[in-house]
GROMACS .gro file of C-alpha atoms in nm:
model
  486
    1MET     CA    1   0.000   0.000   0.000
    2ASP     CA    2   0.134   0.341  -0.096
    3THR     CA    3   0.104   0.667   0.086
    4PRO     CA    4  -0.106   0.929  -0.089
    5THR     CA    5   0.183   1.020  -0.316
    6SER     CA    6   0.420   0.725  -0.343
    7GLY     CA    7   0.585   0.447  -0.148
    8PRO     CA    8   0.666   0.462   0.226
    9GLY     CA    9   0.983   0.650   0.305
   10SER     CA   10   0.953   0.885   0.010
   11ILE     CA   11   0.765   1.165   0.189
   12LEU     CA   12   0.823   1.363   0.505
   13LEU     CA   13   0.508   1.479   0.682
   14ARG     CA   14   0.536   1.821   0.845
   15GLU     CA   15   0.911   1.797   0.778
   16ARG     CA   16   0.932   1.550   1.065
   17TYR     CA   17   0.745   1.218   1.024
   18ARG     CA   18   0.866   0.969   0.762
   19PRO     CA   19   0.635   0.670   0.698
   20THR     CA   20   0.843   0.352   0.669
   21GLU     CA   21   0.612   0.051   0.690
   22LEU     CA   22   0.241  -0.022   0.641
   23ILE     CA   23   0.077  -0.151   0.958
   24ALA     CA   24  -0.288  -0.170   0.853
   25ARG     CA   25  -0.523  -0.049   0.585
   26GLY     CA   26  -0.892   0.023   0.626
   27GLY     CA   27  -1.168   0.159   0.411
   28MET     CA   28  -1.096   0.521   0.500
   29ALA     CA   29  -0.733   0.532   0.612
   30SER     CA   30  -0.400   0.354   0.625
   31VAL     CA   31  -0.178   0.331   0.933
   32PHE     CA   32   0.199   0.341   0.893
   33ARG     CA   33   0.490   0.294   1.121
   34ALA     CA   34   0.688   0.615   1.084
   35ARG     CA   35   1.006   0.770   1.212
   36ASP     CA   36   0.989   1.093   1.408
   37GLU     CA   37   1.315   1.241   1.279
   38GLN     CA   38   1.303   1.526   1.526
   39LEU     CA   39   1.286   1.308   1.842
   40ASP     CA   40   1.441   0.993   1.689
   41ARG     CA   41   1.155   0.761   1.781
   42ASP     CA   42   0.895   0.544   1.611
   43VAL     CA   43   0.538   0.668   1.589
   44ALA     CA   44   0.221   0.554   1.417
   45VAL     CA   45   0.082   0.777   1.143
   46LYS     CA   46  -0.276   0.740   1.025
   47ILE     CA   47  -0.328   0.892   0.679
   48PHE     CA   48  -0.683   0.938   0.555
   49GLN     CA   49  -0.708   0.866   0.184
   50ALA     CA   50  -1.071   0.975   0.171
   51THR     CA   51  -1.164   1.280  -0.035
   52ALA     CA   52  -1.546   1.271  -0.022
   53PRO     CA   53  -1.692   1.532   0.217
   54GLY     CA   54  -1.851   1.270   0.445
   55GLN     CA   55  -1.530   1.072   0.471
   56ILE     CA   56  -1.316   1.380   0.534
   57GLU     CA   57  -1.551   1.458   0.821
   58VAL     CA   58  -1.463   1.120   0.975
   59GLY     CA   59  -1.097   1.225   0.992
   60LYS     CA   60  -1.187   1.558   1.149
   61GLN     CA   61  -1.413   1.383   1.400
   62GLU     CA   62  -1.136   1.144   1.510
   63LEU     CA   63  -0.897   1.437   1.549
   64LYS     CA   64  -1.151   1.623   1.762
   65VAL     CA   65  -1.222   1.322   1.985
   66LEU     CA   66  -0.861   1.211   2.033
   67ALA     CA   67  -0.744   1.561   2.117
   68SER     CA   68  -0.970   1.558   2.424
   69LEU     CA   69  -0.872   1.214   2.562
   70THR     CA   70  -0.577   1.097   2.773
   71HIS     CA   71  -0.585   0.754   2.940
   72HIS     CA   72  -0.352   0.456   2.978
   73ALA     CA   73  -0.597   0.229   2.793
   74LEU     CA   74  -0.619   0.459   2.489
   75VAL     CA   75  -0.361   0.520   2.216
   76PRO     CA   76  -0.272   0.889   2.262
   77LEU     CA   77  -0.267   1.150   1.988
   78LEU     CA   78   0.075   1.318   1.955
   79ASP     CA   79   0.028   1.545   1.655
   80ALA     CA   80  -0.191   1.607   1.352
   81GLY     CA   81  -0.179   1.790   1.023
   82VAL     CA   82  -0.260   1.790   0.654
   83ASP     CA   83  -0.035   1.632   0.394
   84HIS     CA   84   0.005   1.874   0.100
   85SER     CA   85   0.267   1.671  -0.087
   86THR     CA   86   0.009   1.650  -0.366
   87PRO     CA   87  -0.138   2.004  -0.371
   88ASP     CA   88  -0.458   1.904  -0.548
   89ASP     CA   89  -0.516   1.606  -0.319
   90PRO     CA   90  -0.454   1.698   0.049
   91HIS     CA   91  -0.496   1.432   0.318
   92ILE     CA   92  -0.550   1.463   0.692
   93PHE     CA   93  -0.302   1.266   0.903
   94LEU     CA   94  -0.284   1.183   1.273
   95VAL     CA   95   0.035   1.100   1.462
   96MET     CA   96  -0.010   0.859   1.753
   97GLU     CA   97   0.198   0.652   1.990
   98TYR     CA   98   0.353   0.348   1.823
   99VAL     CA   99   0.243   0.045   2.025
  100GLN     CA  100   0.492  -0.240   2.032
  101GLY     CA  101   0.285  -0.554   1.990
  102THR     CA  102  -0.001  -0.683   1.779
  103ASP     CA  103  -0.374  -0.631   1.763
  104LEU     CA  104  -0.623  -0.873   1.911
  105ARG     CA  105  -0.755  -0.978   1.569
  106ARG     CA  106  -0.413  -1.107   1.465
  107LYS     CA  107  -0.355  -1.263   1.807
  108LEU     CA  108  -0.677  -1.462   1.786
  109LEU     CA  109  -0.562  -1.620   1.460
  110GLU     CA  110  -0.335  -1.827   1.687
  111GLY     CA  111  -0.633  -1.951   1.888
  112PRO     CA  112  -0.837  -1.845   2.193
  113LEU     CA  113  -0.672  -1.681   2.492
  114SER     CA  114  -0.668  -1.799   2.851
  115PRO     CA  115  -0.930  -1.662   3.093
  116ARG     CA  116  -0.649  -1.489   3.283
  117GLN     CA  117  -0.530  -1.304   2.971
  118VAL     CA  118  -0.885  -1.206   2.876
  119ALA     CA  119  -0.964  -1.084   3.227
  120TYR     CA  120  -0.653  -0.866   3.224
  121PHE     CA  121  -0.703  -0.696   2.888
  122GLY     CA  122  -1.080  -0.680   2.934
  123PHE     CA  123  -1.024  -0.487   3.255
  124ASP     CA  124  -0.802  -0.237   3.070
  125LEU     CA  125  -1.057  -0.189   2.792
  126ALA     CA  126  -1.346  -0.148   3.036
  127GLU     CA  127  -1.150   0.120   3.222
  128GLY     CA  128  -1.080   0.295   2.892
  129LEU     CA  129  -1.447   0.286   2.800
  130GLU     CA  130  -1.549   0.420   3.139
  131TYR     CA  131  -1.311   0.710   3.085
  132ILE     CA  132  -1.440   0.804   2.740
  133HIS     CA  133  -1.800   0.760   2.852
  134SER     CA  134  -1.732   1.006   3.135
  135ARG     CA  135  -1.633   1.250   2.857
  136ASP     CA  136  -1.966   1.180   2.686
  137VAL     CA  137  -1.796   0.988   2.403
  138VAL     CA  138  -1.911   0.652   2.263
  139HIS     CA  139  -1.654   0.455   2.060
  140ARG     CA  140  -1.906   0.262   1.843
  141ASP     CA  141  -1.645   0.031   1.689
  142VAL     CA  142  -1.504  -0.187   1.968
  143LYS     CA  143  -1.364  -0.491   1.788
  144PRO     CA  144  -1.047  -0.707   1.799
  145ALA     CA  145  -0.876  -0.509   1.521
  146ASN     CA  146  -0.909  -0.193   1.733
  147VAL     CA  147  -0.756  -0.353   2.043
  148LEU     CA  148  -0.376  -0.326   2.059
  149LEU     CA  149  -0.198  -0.570   2.289
  150VAL     CA  150   0.107  -0.401   2.437
  151GLU     CA  151   0.432  -0.593   2.469
  152TYR     CA  152   0.626  -0.437   2.755
  153SER     CA  153   0.824  -0.757   2.820
  154ASP     CA  154   0.873  -1.108   2.685
  155ASP     CA  155   0.628  -1.270   2.928
  156ASP     CA  156   0.249  -1.247   2.930
  157VAL     CA  157   0.202  -1.231   3.306
  158ARG     CA  158   0.025  -0.898   3.273
  159PRO     CA  159  -0.091  -0.835   2.917
  160ARG     CA  160  -0.201  -0.475   2.866
  161ALA     CA  161  -0.442  -0.343   2.606
  162LYS     CA  162  -0.512  -0.010   2.441
  163LEU     CA  163  -0.820   0.092   2.247
  164THR     CA  164  -0.762   0.268   1.918
  165ASP     CA  165  -0.946   0.406   1.611
  166PHE     CA  166  -1.193   0.673   1.718
  167GLY     CA  167  -1.282   0.756   1.359
  168ILE     CA  168  -1.654   0.693   1.406
  169ALA     CA  169  -1.678   0.782   1.776
  170VAL     CA  170  -1.962   1.019   1.862
  171PHE     CA  171  -2.103   1.194   2.162
  172SER     CA  172  -2.349   0.993   2.368
  173GLY     CA  173  -2.707   1.002   2.245
  174ALA     CA  174  -2.617   1.090   1.887
  175GLN     CA  175  -2.814   0.925   1.610
  176GLU     CA  176  -2.639   0.624   1.458
  177ALA     CA  177  -2.442   0.754   1.160
  178ILE     CA  178  -2.505   0.642   0.806
  179ILE     CA  179  -2.233   0.682   0.542
  180ASN     CA  180  -2.297   0.589   0.180
  181GLY     CA  181  -2.626   0.426   0.276
  182ARG     CA  182  -2.493   0.187   0.542
  183THR     CA  183  -2.463   0.187   0.918
  184VAL     CA  184  -2.118   0.285   1.039
  185GLY     CA  185  -1.935   0.019   1.240
  186THR     CA  186  -1.826  -0.340   1.196
  187ALA     CA  187  -2.119  -0.576   1.141
  188ALA     CA  188  -1.989  -0.862   1.357
  189TYR     CA  189  -1.967  -0.639   1.666
  190LEU     CA  190  -2.256  -0.393   1.627
  191SER     CA  191  -2.503  -0.365   1.912
  192PRO     CA  192  -2.868  -0.434   1.826
  193GLU     CA  193  -2.954  -0.065   1.862
  194GLN     CA  194  -2.671   0.028   1.624
  195ALA     CA  195  -2.806  -0.224   1.375
  196ARG     CA  196  -3.147  -0.061   1.401
  197GLY     CA  197  -3.002   0.287   1.348
  198GLU     CA  198  -3.110   0.407   1.692
  199PRO     CA  199  -2.923   0.661   1.909
  200VAL     CA  200  -2.606   0.518   2.063
  201THR     CA  201  -2.520   0.522   2.432
  202PRO     CA  202  -2.240   0.372   2.643
  203ALA     CA  203  -2.446   0.051   2.655
  204SER     CA  204  -2.359  -0.001   2.287
  205ASP     CA  205  -1.988  -0.019   2.372
  206VAL     CA  206  -2.061  -0.259   2.660
  207TYR     CA  207  -2.237  -0.493   2.417
  208SER     CA  208  -1.952  -0.482   2.165
  209LEU     CA  209  -1.693  -0.539   2.437
  210GLY     CA  210  -1.892  -0.841   2.552
  211LEU     CA  211  -1.872  -0.991   2.203
  212VAL     CA  212  -1.496  -0.922   2.189
  213LEU     CA  213  -1.434  -1.092   2.524
  214LEU     CA  214  -1.650  -1.388   2.422
  215GLU     CA  215  -1.456  -1.428   2.098
  216ALA     CA  216  -1.125  -1.405   2.284
  217LEU     CA  217  -1.231  -1.688   2.517
  218THR     CA  218  -1.376  -1.916   2.249
  219GLY     CA  219  -1.179  -1.823   1.938
  220GLU     CA  220  -1.506  -1.794   1.744
  221LEU     CA  221  -1.727  -1.509   1.625
  222ALA     CA  222  -2.057  -1.491   1.810
  223PHE     CA  223  -2.239  -1.384   1.492
  224PRO     CA  224  -2.048  -1.506   1.184
  225GLY     CA  225  -2.156  -1.475   0.822
  226GLN     CA  226  -2.213  -1.193   0.577
  227PRO     CA  227  -2.287  -0.848   0.726
  228LEU     CA  228  -2.663  -0.861   0.671
  229GLU     CA  229  -2.686  -1.214   0.808
  230SER     CA  230  -2.471  -1.126   1.108
  231VAL     CA  231  -2.672  -0.815   1.193
  232SER     CA  232  -3.008  -0.990   1.150
  233GLU     CA  233  -2.901  -1.277   1.373
  234ARG     CA  234  -2.829  -1.058   1.677
  235LEU     CA  235  -3.169  -0.893   1.646
  236ALA     CA  236  -3.328  -1.238   1.677
  237ARG     CA  237  -3.122  -1.401   1.952
  238ASP     CA  238  -2.857  -1.354   2.217
  239PRO     CA  239  -2.505  -1.486   2.152
  240ARG     CA  240  -2.445  -1.848   2.252
  241ILE     CA  241  -2.220  -1.858   2.556
  242PRO     CA  242  -2.063  -2.200   2.620
  243ASP     CA  243  -2.134  -2.353   2.959
  244THR     CA  244  -1.772  -2.469   2.959
  245LEU     CA  245  -1.647  -2.119   3.039
  246PRO     CA  246  -1.511  -2.073   3.394
  247PHE     CA  247  -1.757  -1.960   3.657
  248GLY     CA  248  -1.840  -1.591   3.641
  249TRP     CA  249  -1.775  -1.546   3.270
  250ASP     CA  250  -2.111  -1.685   3.159
  251VAL     CA  251  -2.308  -1.454   3.387
  252LEU     CA  252  -2.101  -1.147   3.300
  253LEU     CA  253  -2.105  -1.204   2.922
  254SER     CA  254  -2.478  -1.283   2.920
  255ALA     CA  255  -2.545  -0.954   3.095
  256MET     CA  256  -2.314  -0.752   2.870
  257THR     CA  257  -2.473  -0.891   2.552
  258ALA     CA  258  -2.836  -0.853   2.651
  259ARG     CA  259  -3.034  -0.732   2.351
  260GLU     CA  260  -3.198  -0.446   2.541
  261PRO     CA  261  -2.953  -0.168   2.642
  262ALA     CA  262  -3.132  -0.118   2.975
  263ASP     CA  263  -3.063  -0.480   3.069
  264ARG     CA  264  -2.686  -0.446   3.033
  265PRO     CA  265  -2.458  -0.362   3.327
  266ARG     CA  266  -2.296  -0.023   3.354
  267VAL     CA  267  -1.934  -0.021   3.252
  268ARG     CA  268  -1.842   0.037   3.620
  269ASP     CA  269  -2.014  -0.294   3.704
  270VAL     CA  270  -1.818  -0.461   3.425
  271ILE     CA  271  -1.493  -0.326   3.572
  272VAL     CA  272  -1.583  -0.462   3.916
  273SER     CA  273  -1.665  -0.804   3.773
  274LEU     CA  274  -1.350  -0.818   3.562
  275ARG     CA  275  -1.137  -0.712   3.857
  276SER     CA  276  -1.288  -0.999   4.055
  277LEU     CA  277  -1.207  -1.236   3.769
  278VAL     CA  278  -0.849  -1.106   3.761
  279VAL     CA  279  -0.813  -1.178   4.134
  280GLU     CA  280  -0.975  -1.517   4.076
  281GLU     CA  281  -0.729  -1.605   3.801
  282LEU     CA  282  -0.438  -1.488   4.017
  283GLY     CA  283  -0.551  -1.734   4.281
  284LYS     CA  284  -0.564  -2.014   4.025
  285HIS     CA  285  -0.217  -1.922   3.903
  286ARG     CA  286  -0.087  -1.933   4.258
  287ALA     CA  287  -0.254  -2.269   4.324
  288ALA     CA  288  -0.105  -2.415   4.006
  289ASN     CA  289   0.243  -2.329   4.128
  290THR     CA  290   0.207  -2.484   4.472
  291GLN     CA  291   0.193  -2.846   4.579
  292PRO     CA  292  -0.160  -2.977   4.529
  293MET     CA  293  -0.357  -3.111   4.824
  294PRO     CA  294  -0.314  -3.489   4.849
  295VAL     CA  295  -0.617  -3.692   4.746
  296VAL     CA  296  -0.660  -4.044   4.881
  297VAL     CA  297  -0.801  -4.289   4.627
  298SER     CA  298  -0.941  -4.627   4.725
  299SER     CA  299  -0.841  -4.946   4.547
  300ALA     CA  300  -1.212  -5.016   4.512
  301THR     CA  301  -1.295  -4.828   4.193
  302GLN     CA  302  -1.662  -4.926   4.169
  303LEU     CA  303  -1.789  -4.755   4.484
  304THR     CA  304  -2.144  -4.627   4.471
  305VAL     CA  305  -2.252  -4.299   4.626
  306PRO     CA  306  -2.396  -4.451   4.948
  307ALA     CA  307  -2.063  -4.623   5.010
  308ILE     CA  308  -1.910  -4.295   5.123
  309LEU     CA  309  -2.122  -4.307   5.435
  310THR     CA  310  -1.912  -4.594   5.567
  311THR     CA  311  -1.594  -4.579   5.356
  312GLU     CA  312  -1.330  -4.314   5.426
  313GLN     CA  313  -1.090  -4.387   5.138
  314VAL     CA  314  -1.293  -4.247   4.848
  315SER     CA  315  -1.217  -3.948   4.625
  316VAL     CA  316  -1.429  -3.701   4.435
  317SER     CA  317  -1.270  -3.819   4.110
  318GLN     CA  318  -1.456  -4.151   4.135
  319PHE     CA  319  -1.794  -3.992   4.061
  320PRO     CA  320  -1.831  -3.919   3.687
  321THR     CA  321  -2.143  -3.700   3.687
  322ALA     CA  322  -2.221  -3.374   3.861
  323GLU     CA  323  -2.524  -3.530   4.032
  324GLU     CA  324  -2.319  -3.817   4.173
  325ARG     CA  325  -2.047  -3.582   4.291
  326GLU     CA  326  -2.301  -3.363   4.469
  327GLU     CA  327  -2.460  -3.663   4.642
  328ALA     CA  328  -2.116  -3.781   4.750
  329ARG     CA  329  -2.032  -3.432   4.875
  330LEU     CA  330  -2.356  -3.414   5.074
  331ALA     CA  331  -2.273  -3.752   5.227
  332ALA     CA  332  -1.937  -3.610   5.335
  333VAL     CA  333  -2.113  -3.305   5.481
  334LYS     CA  334  -2.335  -3.540   5.679
  335ARG     CA  335  -2.035  -3.736   5.805
  336TYR     CA  336  -1.854  -3.426   5.926
  337GLY     CA  337  -2.185  -3.291   6.054
  338SER     CA  338  -2.172  -3.556   6.323
  339LEU     CA  339  -1.914  -3.327   6.487
  340ASP     CA  340  -2.170  -3.053   6.551
  341GLY     CA  341  -2.190  -3.141   6.917
  342VAL     CA  342  -1.816  -3.096   6.963
  343ALA     CA  343  -1.692  -2.763   7.098
  344ASP     CA  344  -1.592  -2.531   6.814
  345SER     CA  345  -1.348  -2.318   7.011
  346THR     CA  346  -1.060  -2.378   6.768
  347ILE     CA  347  -1.273  -2.297   6.465
  348GLU     CA  348  -1.409  -1.986   6.636
  349ARG     CA  349  -1.054  -1.871   6.707
  350VAL     CA  350  -0.956  -1.927   6.343
  351ALA     CA  351  -1.259  -1.724   6.231
  352GLY     CA  352  -1.158  -1.445   6.468
  353LEU     CA  353  -0.804  -1.459   6.332
  354ALA     CA  354  -0.940  -1.429   5.976
  355ALA     CA  355  -1.139  -1.119   6.071
  356ARG     CA  356  -0.838  -0.955   6.237
  357LEU     CA  357  -0.580  -1.040   5.972
  358LEU     CA  358  -0.803  -0.945   5.680
  359GLY     CA  359  -0.965  -0.645   5.848
  360THR     CA  360  -1.329  -0.749   5.816
  361PRO     CA  361  -1.610  -0.723   6.073
  362VAL     CA  362  -1.760  -1.060   5.979
  363ALA     CA  363  -1.607  -1.408   5.951
  364LEU     CA  364  -1.817  -1.722   5.898
  365VAL     CA  365  -1.752  -2.094   5.874
  366SER     CA  366  -2.032  -2.236   5.662
  367SER     CA  367  -2.163  -2.584   5.586
  368VAL     CA  368  -2.331  -2.600   5.244
  369GLU     CA  369  -2.613  -2.854   5.265
  370ARG     CA  370  -2.876  -2.958   5.013
  371ASP     CA  371  -3.121  -2.672   5.063
  372VAL     CA  372  -2.962  -2.459   5.332
  373ILE     CA  373  -2.629  -2.305   5.430
  374ARG     CA  374  -2.560  -2.337   5.803
  375PHE     CA  375  -2.297  -2.140   5.993
  376ARG     CA  376  -2.080  -2.325   6.246
  377THR     CA  377  -1.944  -1.987   6.355
  378ASN     CA  378  -2.098  -1.649   6.284
  379LEU     CA  379  -1.856  -1.390   6.416
  380GLY     CA  380  -2.002  -1.041   6.366
  381LEU     CA  381  -2.331  -1.157   6.214
  382ASP     CA  382  -2.640  -1.277   6.402
  383LEU     CA  383  -2.734  -1.540   6.147
  384ASP     CA  384  -2.747  -1.918   6.188
  385GLU     CA  385  -2.850  -2.019   5.836
  386VAL     CA  386  -2.974  -1.897   5.498
  387PRO     CA  387  -3.141  -2.076   5.206
  388ARG     CA  388  -2.892  -2.220   4.959
  389GLN     CA  389  -2.871  -1.994   4.652
  390PRO     CA  390  -2.631  -1.965   4.357
  391GLY     CA  391  -2.334  -1.741   4.429
  392LEU     CA  392  -2.125  -1.685   4.741
  393CYS     CA  393  -2.081  -1.998   4.960
  394SER     CA  394  -2.260  -2.242   4.730
  395THR     CA  395  -2.043  -2.122   4.442
  396ALA     CA  396  -1.719  -2.105   4.640
  397ILE     CA  397  -1.736  -2.480   4.711
  398GLU     CA  398  -1.721  -2.553   4.337
  399ARG     CA  399  -1.382  -2.386   4.305
  400SER     CA  400  -1.025  -2.483   4.380
  401THR     CA  401  -0.938  -2.127   4.486
  402PRO     CA  402  -1.119  -1.862   4.693
  403LEU     CA  403  -1.414  -1.676   4.545
  404VAL     CA  404  -1.369  -1.299   4.579
  405ILE     CA  405  -1.652  -1.057   4.501
  406GLU     CA  406  -1.547  -0.699   4.562
  407ASP     CA  407  -1.895  -0.544   4.551
  408THR     CA  408  -2.183  -0.786   4.591
  409HIS     CA  409  -2.442  -0.523   4.499
  410LEU     CA  410  -2.282  -0.457   4.160
  411ASP     CA  411  -2.150  -0.800   4.070
  412PRO     CA  412  -2.419  -0.988   3.871
  413ARG     CA  413  -2.309  -1.315   4.033
  414SER     CA  414  -2.421  -1.209   4.379
  415ARG     CA  415  -2.648  -0.906   4.376
  416ASP     CA  416  -2.960  -1.114   4.460
  417ASN     CA  417  -2.803  -1.338   4.724
  418GLN     CA  418  -2.992  -1.336   5.054
  419LEU     CA  419  -2.676  -1.356   5.267
  420THR     CA  420  -2.562  -1.010   5.160
  421LEU     CA  421  -2.907  -0.860   5.108
  422ASP     CA  422  -3.018  -0.943   5.463
  423SER     CA  423  -2.691  -0.844   5.629
  424GLY     CA  424  -2.605  -0.533   5.427
  425MET     CA  425  -2.261  -0.675   5.348
  426ARG     CA  426  -2.099  -0.551   5.024
  427PHE     CA  427  -1.776  -0.756   5.011
  428TYR     CA  428  -1.736  -1.135   5.013
  429ALA     CA  429  -1.437  -1.367   5.003
  430GLY     CA  430  -1.476  -1.739   5.067
  431ALA     CA  431  -1.227  -2.026   5.062
  432PRO     CA  432  -1.360  -2.381   5.021
  433LEU     CA  433  -1.318  -2.622   5.312
  434ARG     CA  434  -1.204  -2.933   5.127
  435THR     CA  435  -1.156  -3.278   5.280
  436ARG     CA  436  -0.859  -3.505   5.215
  437GLU     CA  437  -1.075  -3.684   4.959
  438GLY     CA  438  -1.149  -3.363   4.770
  439PHE     CA  439  -1.505  -3.290   4.887
  440ALA     CA  440  -1.590  -2.928   4.973
  441LEU     CA  441  -1.799  -2.914   5.288
  442GLY     CA  442  -1.847  -2.539   5.301
  443THR     CA  443  -1.637  -2.226   5.332
  444LEU     CA  444  -1.437  -2.002   5.556
  445CYS     CA  445  -1.559  -1.662   5.443
  446VAL     CA  446  -1.513  -1.300   5.542
  447LEU     CA  447  -1.753  -1.016   5.468
  448ASP     CA  448  -1.743  -0.639   5.491
  449ALA     CA  449  -2.007  -0.368   5.473
  450THR     CA  450  -1.784  -0.169   5.238
  451PRO     CA  451  -1.670  -0.276   4.888
  452ARG     CA  452  -1.297  -0.347   4.883
  453THR     CA  453  -1.019  -0.520   4.695
  454PHE     CA  454  -0.832  -0.838   4.791
  455SER     CA  455  -0.463  -0.888   4.719
  456ALA     CA  456  -0.287  -1.213   4.633
  457ASP     CA  457  -0.148  -1.215   4.989
  458ASP     CA  458  -0.500  -1.180   5.129
  459ILE     CA  459  -0.610  -1.477   4.920
  460ALA     CA  460  -0.316  -1.681   5.047
  461THR     CA  461  -0.400  -1.590   5.408
  462LEU     CA  462  -0.763  -1.696   5.365
  463GLU     CA  463  -0.654  -2.026   5.208
  464ASP     CA  464  -0.412  -2.097   5.493
  465LEU     CA  465  -0.677  -2.027   5.755
  466ALA     CA  466  -0.927  -2.249   5.572
  467ALA     CA  467  -0.667  -2.525   5.583
  468LEU     CA  468  -0.645  -2.481   5.963
  469VAL     CA  469  -1.022  -2.520   5.993
  470MET     CA  470  -1.014  -2.839   5.786
  471ASN     CA  471  -0.719  -2.975   5.981
  472ASP     CA  472  -0.917  -2.933   6.303
  473LEU     CA  473  -1.221  -3.105   6.152
  474GLU     CA  474  -1.011  -3.392   6.018
  475LEU     CA  475  -0.847  -3.447   6.358
  476ARG     CA  476  -1.187  -3.451   6.528
  477LEU     CA  477  -1.327  -3.700   6.278
  478ASP     CA  478  -1.023  -3.926   6.312
  479ALA     CA  479  -1.059  -3.918   6.690
  480GLN     CA  480  -1.430  -3.996   6.666
  481LEU     CA  481  -1.368  -4.293   6.435
  482ALA     CA  482  -1.088  -4.418   6.656
  483GLY     CA  483  -1.323  -4.404   6.955
  484ARG     CA  484  -1.579  -4.616   6.774
  485THR     CA  485  -1.328  -4.885   6.683
  486GLY     CA  486  -1.122  -4.870   7.006
   0.00000   0.00000   0.00000
């Protein structure tokens, strides 16, 4: 692809910027890597080849929007001008930061990304969108090609992302733009209201971001096909979200891609949820790099679920279906429930230690039963039991690492849970109490009336304290069994 006059390197824009290499070409502009000969650095130069009045306006609009924005998740504008190298054919150009890395579209050609990577860059993009929305700007074209993945180092421990291309961004509430008889935007990522030509709001960007995150996790377009087919499909149905995605993603993505704008979460809620998922993935990463908890497997491989009531050497891995695993887990809860008459002074002290170390007013040790969640200790909360509901304790037992929800009123996974609604608590962190055989009996959880964050060290502390609770329960059960056989 040539510049407006000739090949890269043959022109000098504003006697300073020399395009050297084509990075990308779109319908209205081409982006070049260029050398800033004044500061001896690489920059990105976007040259608009459009000459029609409507297309020239797109370049002016991007210049106007970018000039007003500064945020770590956005590619900053450094300079702008008009190329007069061909006097009869001037072209607007923008000079932006050159981002070392690739765009998400190219990255996804290698396959889907890990939940940890998606949580990280999704968090960056959501923060960027919150910033532009606070300036009354809607991007309208959030898609993988407009997401730049920054390479600050050789590892991918903390991938960073920047949003680019504000060529069709508008101020919130503006009517959806039509250029040359078609809706502006990329068909595969348009929100339903964009497809209908209705006024755009920040909810449109939330929808598009949801589709981008879903594609990054699955490696597949949510609405493939030709533009008309793709647009028509999203007006008729919601995107299909695989039930194989890790917990939390399905709820978040379903909410973000709701067809009605009013049903989607605010971008602040998305940030809170993604931050929780980042913390969650950090916990998984930590667990993967530590010695796993030993699991005792019986030599009898054909045990049925009732056998766990009398057999100690059985593992969760021996039950192939979710229903069988739950029945086996409930049997384990019943077995350890026989300890209810034993003094819980040690467990109460561990709960108190959790509250002090983690700075929360409430610490609970829960037992998740079939229809109810009972509390063996209820430090700071006058509550003995609550109905079993999705989210919080009943969800924490399904995980190998603690569940952290930084704001239960905003997070779609927990906003309707009775435990926090009745108590007024806004923060929840729960570590599963897992037996030697791998069955989760309940949780050690801490709650706070104020939303807050949880560090990797906090997660480790909660896990260690949960292990102390389980160690006490195991010792009591062993002593009880020894007494029966002695």
